[in-house]
mmCIF file of C-alpha atoms in Angstrom:
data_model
loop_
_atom_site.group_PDB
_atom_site.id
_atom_site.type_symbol
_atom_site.label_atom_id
_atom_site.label_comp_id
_atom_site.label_asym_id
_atom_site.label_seq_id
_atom_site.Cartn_x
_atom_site.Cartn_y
_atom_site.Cartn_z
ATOM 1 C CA UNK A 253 107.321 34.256 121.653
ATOM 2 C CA UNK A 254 107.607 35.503 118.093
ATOM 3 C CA UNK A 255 105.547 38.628 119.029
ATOM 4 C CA UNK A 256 108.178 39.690 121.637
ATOM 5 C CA UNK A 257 110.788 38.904 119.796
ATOM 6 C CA UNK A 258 110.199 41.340 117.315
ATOM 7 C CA UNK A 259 109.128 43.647 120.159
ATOM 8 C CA UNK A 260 112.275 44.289 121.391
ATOM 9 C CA UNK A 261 115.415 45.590 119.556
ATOM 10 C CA UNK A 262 119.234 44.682 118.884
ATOM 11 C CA UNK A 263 119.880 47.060 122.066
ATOM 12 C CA UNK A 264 116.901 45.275 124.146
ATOM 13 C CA UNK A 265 114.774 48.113 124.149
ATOM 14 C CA UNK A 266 111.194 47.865 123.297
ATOM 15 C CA UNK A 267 109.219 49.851 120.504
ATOM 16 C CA UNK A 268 105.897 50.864 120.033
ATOM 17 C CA UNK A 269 104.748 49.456 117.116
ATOM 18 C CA UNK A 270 104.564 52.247 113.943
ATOM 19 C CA UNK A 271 100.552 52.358 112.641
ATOM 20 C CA UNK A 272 99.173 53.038 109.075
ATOM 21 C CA UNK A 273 98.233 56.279 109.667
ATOM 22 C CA UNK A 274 101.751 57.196 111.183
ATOM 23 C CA UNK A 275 103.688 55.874 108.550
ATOM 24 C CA UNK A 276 101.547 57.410 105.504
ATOM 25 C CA UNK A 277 101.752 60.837 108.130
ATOM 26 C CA UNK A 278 106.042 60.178 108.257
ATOM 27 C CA UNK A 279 105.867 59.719 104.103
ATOM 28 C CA UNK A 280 103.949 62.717 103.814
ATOM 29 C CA UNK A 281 106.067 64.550 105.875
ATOM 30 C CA UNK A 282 109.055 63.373 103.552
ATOM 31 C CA UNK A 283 107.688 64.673 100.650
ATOM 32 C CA UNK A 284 107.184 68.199 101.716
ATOM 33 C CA UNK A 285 110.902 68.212 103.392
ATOM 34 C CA UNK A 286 111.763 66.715 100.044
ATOM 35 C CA UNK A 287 110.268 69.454 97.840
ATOM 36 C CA UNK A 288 111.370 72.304 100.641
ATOM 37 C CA UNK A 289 115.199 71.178 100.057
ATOM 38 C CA UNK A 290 114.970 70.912 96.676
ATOM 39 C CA UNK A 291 113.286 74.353 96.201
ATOM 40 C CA UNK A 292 116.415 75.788 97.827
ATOM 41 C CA UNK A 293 118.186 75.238 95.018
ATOM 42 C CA UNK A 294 115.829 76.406 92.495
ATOM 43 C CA UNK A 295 112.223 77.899 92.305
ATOM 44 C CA UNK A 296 109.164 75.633 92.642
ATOM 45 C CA UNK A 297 107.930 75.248 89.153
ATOM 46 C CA UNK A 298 111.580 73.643 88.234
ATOM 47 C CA UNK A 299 110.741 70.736 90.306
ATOM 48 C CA UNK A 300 109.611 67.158 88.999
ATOM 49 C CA UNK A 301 107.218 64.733 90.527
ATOM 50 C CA UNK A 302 109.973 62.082 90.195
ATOM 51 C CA UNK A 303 112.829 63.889 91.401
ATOM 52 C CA UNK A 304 110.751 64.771 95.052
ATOM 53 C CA UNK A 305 109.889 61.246 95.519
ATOM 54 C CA UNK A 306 113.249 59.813 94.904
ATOM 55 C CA UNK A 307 114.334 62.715 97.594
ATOM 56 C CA UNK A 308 111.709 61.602 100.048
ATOM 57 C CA UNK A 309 112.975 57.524 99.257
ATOM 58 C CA UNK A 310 109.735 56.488 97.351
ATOM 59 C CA UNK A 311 108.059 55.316 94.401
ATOM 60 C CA UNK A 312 107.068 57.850 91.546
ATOM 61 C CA UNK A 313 103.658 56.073 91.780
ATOM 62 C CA UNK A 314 103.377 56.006 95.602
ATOM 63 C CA UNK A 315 103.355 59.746 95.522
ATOM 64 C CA UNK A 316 99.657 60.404 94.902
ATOM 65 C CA UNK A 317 98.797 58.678 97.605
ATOM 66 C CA UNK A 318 99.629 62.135 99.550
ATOM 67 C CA UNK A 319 99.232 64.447 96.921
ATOM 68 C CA UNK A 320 97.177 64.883 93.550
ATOM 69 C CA UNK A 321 99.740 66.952 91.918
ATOM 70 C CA UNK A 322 102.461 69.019 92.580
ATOM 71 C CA UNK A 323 100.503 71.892 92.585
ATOM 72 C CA UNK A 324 98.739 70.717 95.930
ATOM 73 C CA UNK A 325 102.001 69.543 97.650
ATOM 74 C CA UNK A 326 102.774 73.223 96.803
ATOM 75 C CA UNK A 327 99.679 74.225 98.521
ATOM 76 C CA UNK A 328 100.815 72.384 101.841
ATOM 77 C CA UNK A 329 103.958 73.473 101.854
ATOM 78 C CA UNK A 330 102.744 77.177 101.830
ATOM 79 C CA UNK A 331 100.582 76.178 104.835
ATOM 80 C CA UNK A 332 103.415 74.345 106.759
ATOM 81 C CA UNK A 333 105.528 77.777 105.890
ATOM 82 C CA UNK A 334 102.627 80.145 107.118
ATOM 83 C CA UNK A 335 102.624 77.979 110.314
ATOM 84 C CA UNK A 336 106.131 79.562 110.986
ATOM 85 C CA UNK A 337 105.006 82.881 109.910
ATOM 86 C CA UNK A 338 101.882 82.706 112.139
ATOM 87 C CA UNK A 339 104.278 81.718 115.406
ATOM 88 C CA UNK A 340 106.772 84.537 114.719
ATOM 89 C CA UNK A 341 103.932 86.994 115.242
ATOM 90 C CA UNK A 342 102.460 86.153 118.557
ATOM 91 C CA UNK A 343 104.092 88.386 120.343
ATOM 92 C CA UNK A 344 101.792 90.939 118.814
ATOM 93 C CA UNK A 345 98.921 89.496 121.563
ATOM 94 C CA UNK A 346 100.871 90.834 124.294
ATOM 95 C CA UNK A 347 100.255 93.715 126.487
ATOM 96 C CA UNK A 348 98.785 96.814 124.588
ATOM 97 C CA UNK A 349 100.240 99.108 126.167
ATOM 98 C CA UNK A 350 103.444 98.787 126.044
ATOM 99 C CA UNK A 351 104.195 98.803 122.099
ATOM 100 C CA UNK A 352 107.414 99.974 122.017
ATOM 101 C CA UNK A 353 108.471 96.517 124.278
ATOM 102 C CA UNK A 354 106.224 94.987 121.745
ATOM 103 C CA UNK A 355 107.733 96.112 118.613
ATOM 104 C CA UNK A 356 111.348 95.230 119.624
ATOM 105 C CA UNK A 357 110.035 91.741 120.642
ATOM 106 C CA UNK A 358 108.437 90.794 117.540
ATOM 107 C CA UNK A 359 111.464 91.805 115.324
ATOM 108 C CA UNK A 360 113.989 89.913 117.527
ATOM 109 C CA UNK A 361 110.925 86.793 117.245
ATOM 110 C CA UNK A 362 110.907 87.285 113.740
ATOM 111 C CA UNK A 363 114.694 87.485 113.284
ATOM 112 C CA UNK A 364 115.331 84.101 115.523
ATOM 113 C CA UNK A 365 112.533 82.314 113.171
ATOM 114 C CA UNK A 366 114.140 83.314 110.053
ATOM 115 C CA UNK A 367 117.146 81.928 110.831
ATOM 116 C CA UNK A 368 115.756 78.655 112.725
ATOM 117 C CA UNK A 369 113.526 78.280 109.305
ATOM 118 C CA UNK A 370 115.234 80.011 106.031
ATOM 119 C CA UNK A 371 114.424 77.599 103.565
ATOM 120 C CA UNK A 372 110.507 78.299 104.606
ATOM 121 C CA UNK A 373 110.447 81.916 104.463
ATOM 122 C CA UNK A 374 113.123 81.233 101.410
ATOM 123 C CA UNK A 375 110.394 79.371 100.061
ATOM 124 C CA UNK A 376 107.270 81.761 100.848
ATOM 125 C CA UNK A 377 109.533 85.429 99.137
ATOM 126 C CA UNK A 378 110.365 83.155 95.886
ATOM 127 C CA UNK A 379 107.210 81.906 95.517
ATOM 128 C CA UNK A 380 104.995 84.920 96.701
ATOM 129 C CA UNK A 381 105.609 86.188 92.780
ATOM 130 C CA UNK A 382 107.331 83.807 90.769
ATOM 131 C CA UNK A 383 105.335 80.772 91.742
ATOM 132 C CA UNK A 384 102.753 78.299 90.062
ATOM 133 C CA UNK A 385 99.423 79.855 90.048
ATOM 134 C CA UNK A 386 98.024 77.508 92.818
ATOM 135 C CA UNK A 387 101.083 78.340 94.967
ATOM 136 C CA UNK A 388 100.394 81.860 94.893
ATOM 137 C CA UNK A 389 97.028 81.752 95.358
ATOM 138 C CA UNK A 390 97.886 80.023 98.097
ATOM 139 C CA UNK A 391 100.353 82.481 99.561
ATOM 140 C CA UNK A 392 98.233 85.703 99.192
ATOM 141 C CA UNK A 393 95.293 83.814 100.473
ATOM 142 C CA UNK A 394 97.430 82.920 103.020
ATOM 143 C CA UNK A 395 98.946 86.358 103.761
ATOM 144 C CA UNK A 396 95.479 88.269 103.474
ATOM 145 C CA UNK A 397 93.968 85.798 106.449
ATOM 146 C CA UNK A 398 97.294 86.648 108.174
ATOM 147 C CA UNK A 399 96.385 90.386 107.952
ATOM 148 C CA UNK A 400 92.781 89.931 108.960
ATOM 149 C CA UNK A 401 94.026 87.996 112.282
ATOM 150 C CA UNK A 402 96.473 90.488 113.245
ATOM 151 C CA UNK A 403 93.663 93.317 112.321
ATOM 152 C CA UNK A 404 91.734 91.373 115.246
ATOM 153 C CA UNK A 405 94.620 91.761 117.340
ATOM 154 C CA UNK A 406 95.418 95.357 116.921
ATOM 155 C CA UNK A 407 91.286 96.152 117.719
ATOM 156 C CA UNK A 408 92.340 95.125 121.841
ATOM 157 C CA UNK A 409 94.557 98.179 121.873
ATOM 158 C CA UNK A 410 92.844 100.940 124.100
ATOM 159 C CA UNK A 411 94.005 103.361 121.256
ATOM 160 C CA UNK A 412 92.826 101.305 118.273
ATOM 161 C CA UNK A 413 89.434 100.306 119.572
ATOM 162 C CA UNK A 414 87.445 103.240 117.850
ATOM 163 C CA UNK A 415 88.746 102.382 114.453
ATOM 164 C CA UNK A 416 87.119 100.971 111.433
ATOM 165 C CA UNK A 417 87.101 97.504 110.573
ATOM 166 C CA UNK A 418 89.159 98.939 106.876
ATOM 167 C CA UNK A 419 91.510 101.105 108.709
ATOM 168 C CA UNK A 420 92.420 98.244 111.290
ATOM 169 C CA UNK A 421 93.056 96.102 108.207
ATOM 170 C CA UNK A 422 95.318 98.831 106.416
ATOM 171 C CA UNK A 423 97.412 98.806 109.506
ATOM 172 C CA UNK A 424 97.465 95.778 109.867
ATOM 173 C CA UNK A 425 98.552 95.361 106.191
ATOM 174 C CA UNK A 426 101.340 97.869 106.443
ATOM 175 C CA UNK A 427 103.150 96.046 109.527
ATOM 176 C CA UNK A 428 102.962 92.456 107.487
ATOM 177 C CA UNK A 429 104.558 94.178 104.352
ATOM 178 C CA UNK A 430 107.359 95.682 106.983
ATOM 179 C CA UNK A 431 107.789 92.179 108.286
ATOM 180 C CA UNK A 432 108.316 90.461 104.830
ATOM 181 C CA UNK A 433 110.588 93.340 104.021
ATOM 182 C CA UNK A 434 112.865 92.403 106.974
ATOM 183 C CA UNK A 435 112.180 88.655 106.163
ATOM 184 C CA UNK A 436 113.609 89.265 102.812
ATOM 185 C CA UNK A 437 116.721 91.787 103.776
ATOM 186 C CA UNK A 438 117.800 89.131 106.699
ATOM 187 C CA UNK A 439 117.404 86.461 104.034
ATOM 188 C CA UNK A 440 119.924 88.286 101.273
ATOM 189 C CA UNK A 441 122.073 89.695 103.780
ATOM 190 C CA UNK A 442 122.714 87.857 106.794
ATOM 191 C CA UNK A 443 125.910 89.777 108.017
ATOM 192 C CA UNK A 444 123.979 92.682 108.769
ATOM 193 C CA UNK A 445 121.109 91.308 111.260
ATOM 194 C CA UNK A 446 121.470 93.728 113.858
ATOM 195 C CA UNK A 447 121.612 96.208 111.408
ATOM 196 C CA UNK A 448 118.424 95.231 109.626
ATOM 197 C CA UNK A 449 117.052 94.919 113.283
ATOM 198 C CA UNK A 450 117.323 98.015 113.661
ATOM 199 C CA UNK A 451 116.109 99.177 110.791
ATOM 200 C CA UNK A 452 113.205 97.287 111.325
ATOM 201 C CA UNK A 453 112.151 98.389 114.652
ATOM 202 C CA UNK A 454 112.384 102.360 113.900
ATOM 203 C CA UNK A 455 109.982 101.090 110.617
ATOM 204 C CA UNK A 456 107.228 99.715 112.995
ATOM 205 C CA UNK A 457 108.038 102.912 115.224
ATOM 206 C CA UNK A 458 107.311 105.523 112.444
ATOM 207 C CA UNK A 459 104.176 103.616 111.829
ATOM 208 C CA UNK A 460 102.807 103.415 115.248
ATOM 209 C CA UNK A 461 103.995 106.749 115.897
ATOM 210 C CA UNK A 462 101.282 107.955 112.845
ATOM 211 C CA UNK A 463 98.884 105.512 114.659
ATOM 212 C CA UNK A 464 97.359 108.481 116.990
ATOM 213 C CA UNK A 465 96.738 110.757 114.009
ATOM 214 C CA UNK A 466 95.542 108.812 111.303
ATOM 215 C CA UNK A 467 92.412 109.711 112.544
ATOM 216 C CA UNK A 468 92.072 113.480 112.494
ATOM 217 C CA UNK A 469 93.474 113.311 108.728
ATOM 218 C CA UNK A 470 90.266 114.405 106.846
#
């Protein structure tokens, strides 16, 4: 009788009971929403240990039972903020062929995730050079296996399949860099999305439109 009793709640409905691991994954969870709203106010390297946990509604000392330091909580959040990244450019996987279609896509992607998830790309600009060491380590490690992917990506086109495994990668490179330019103009200015839309799609134009003759450049 006990047992059901605390089964069911005030309203009558009946709960799954919450296990270890869920809880200590919910805590985590707090931490790194913690440290991502604090961050908004002020780079990184500003924050304290004490003043995340008492954010996230814990202990000081219950803390490093999720994290080591800060350093590595700043590690995860640059992986939970590269998770965003990584879904804004799927789009590149579609058809080959049509590019242009492609290219005004991804922008309008990356413009809808920027503004669904500012304080991570907020996050990811500030910290890419003003960071702790670890956290932009973590961010350029981040970033390079984000250009390596995409390099992968750009080899299925019928008109990039001859290309070197370097070249693929510098073209790959130059369309992230466009990307985090747009990131960080949508960021300071957000009256003038379309604008920067724009903008951004006759970028990614001018560099696909070199695409064909990159290779008879000697």
């Amino acid at each position: 009788m006990g047992d059901t009793a605390a089964a069911i709640t005030l309203s009558g409905v009946t709960t799954e009971p919450v296990s270890r691991q869920e809880r200590k994954q919910r805590t985590r969870q707090a931490l790194l929403d913690a440290a991502l709203d604090l961050v908004a106010e002020r780079g990184f390297s500003g924050l304290s240990l004490r003043e995340v946990a008492k954010q996230a509604g814990i202990v000081p000392t219950a803390f490093y039972r999720h994290f080591a330091s800060m350093d590595e909580l700043g590690v995860a959040l640059v992986e939970e903020s590269m998770r965003t990244l990584r879904t804004m450019i799927r789009s590149a996987r579609t058809r080959p062929a049509a590019y242009n279609q492609m290219i005004r896509t991804s922008v309008r992607i990356l413009r809808e995730h920027v503004r669904a998830h500012e304080d991570h790309f907020r996050f990811l600009t500030r910290e890419r050079y003003g960071g702790t060491g670890p956290v932009r380590q973590a961010i350029a490690f981040e970033l390079k296996l984000f250009v390596s992917e995409l390099a992968v990506d750009l080899a299925r086109f019928d008109f990039l399949r001859e290309w070197s495994t370097e070249d693929l990668h510098l073209l790959a490179d130059l369309i992230v860099t466009t990307m985090l330019t747009t990131v960080l103009e949508l960021l300071e200015t957000p009256s003038r999305d379309d604008e920067i839309v724009r903008t951004a799609e006759r970028r990614l134009r001018l560099i696909f439109l070199g695409v064909p003759d990159w290779r008879s450049v000697p």
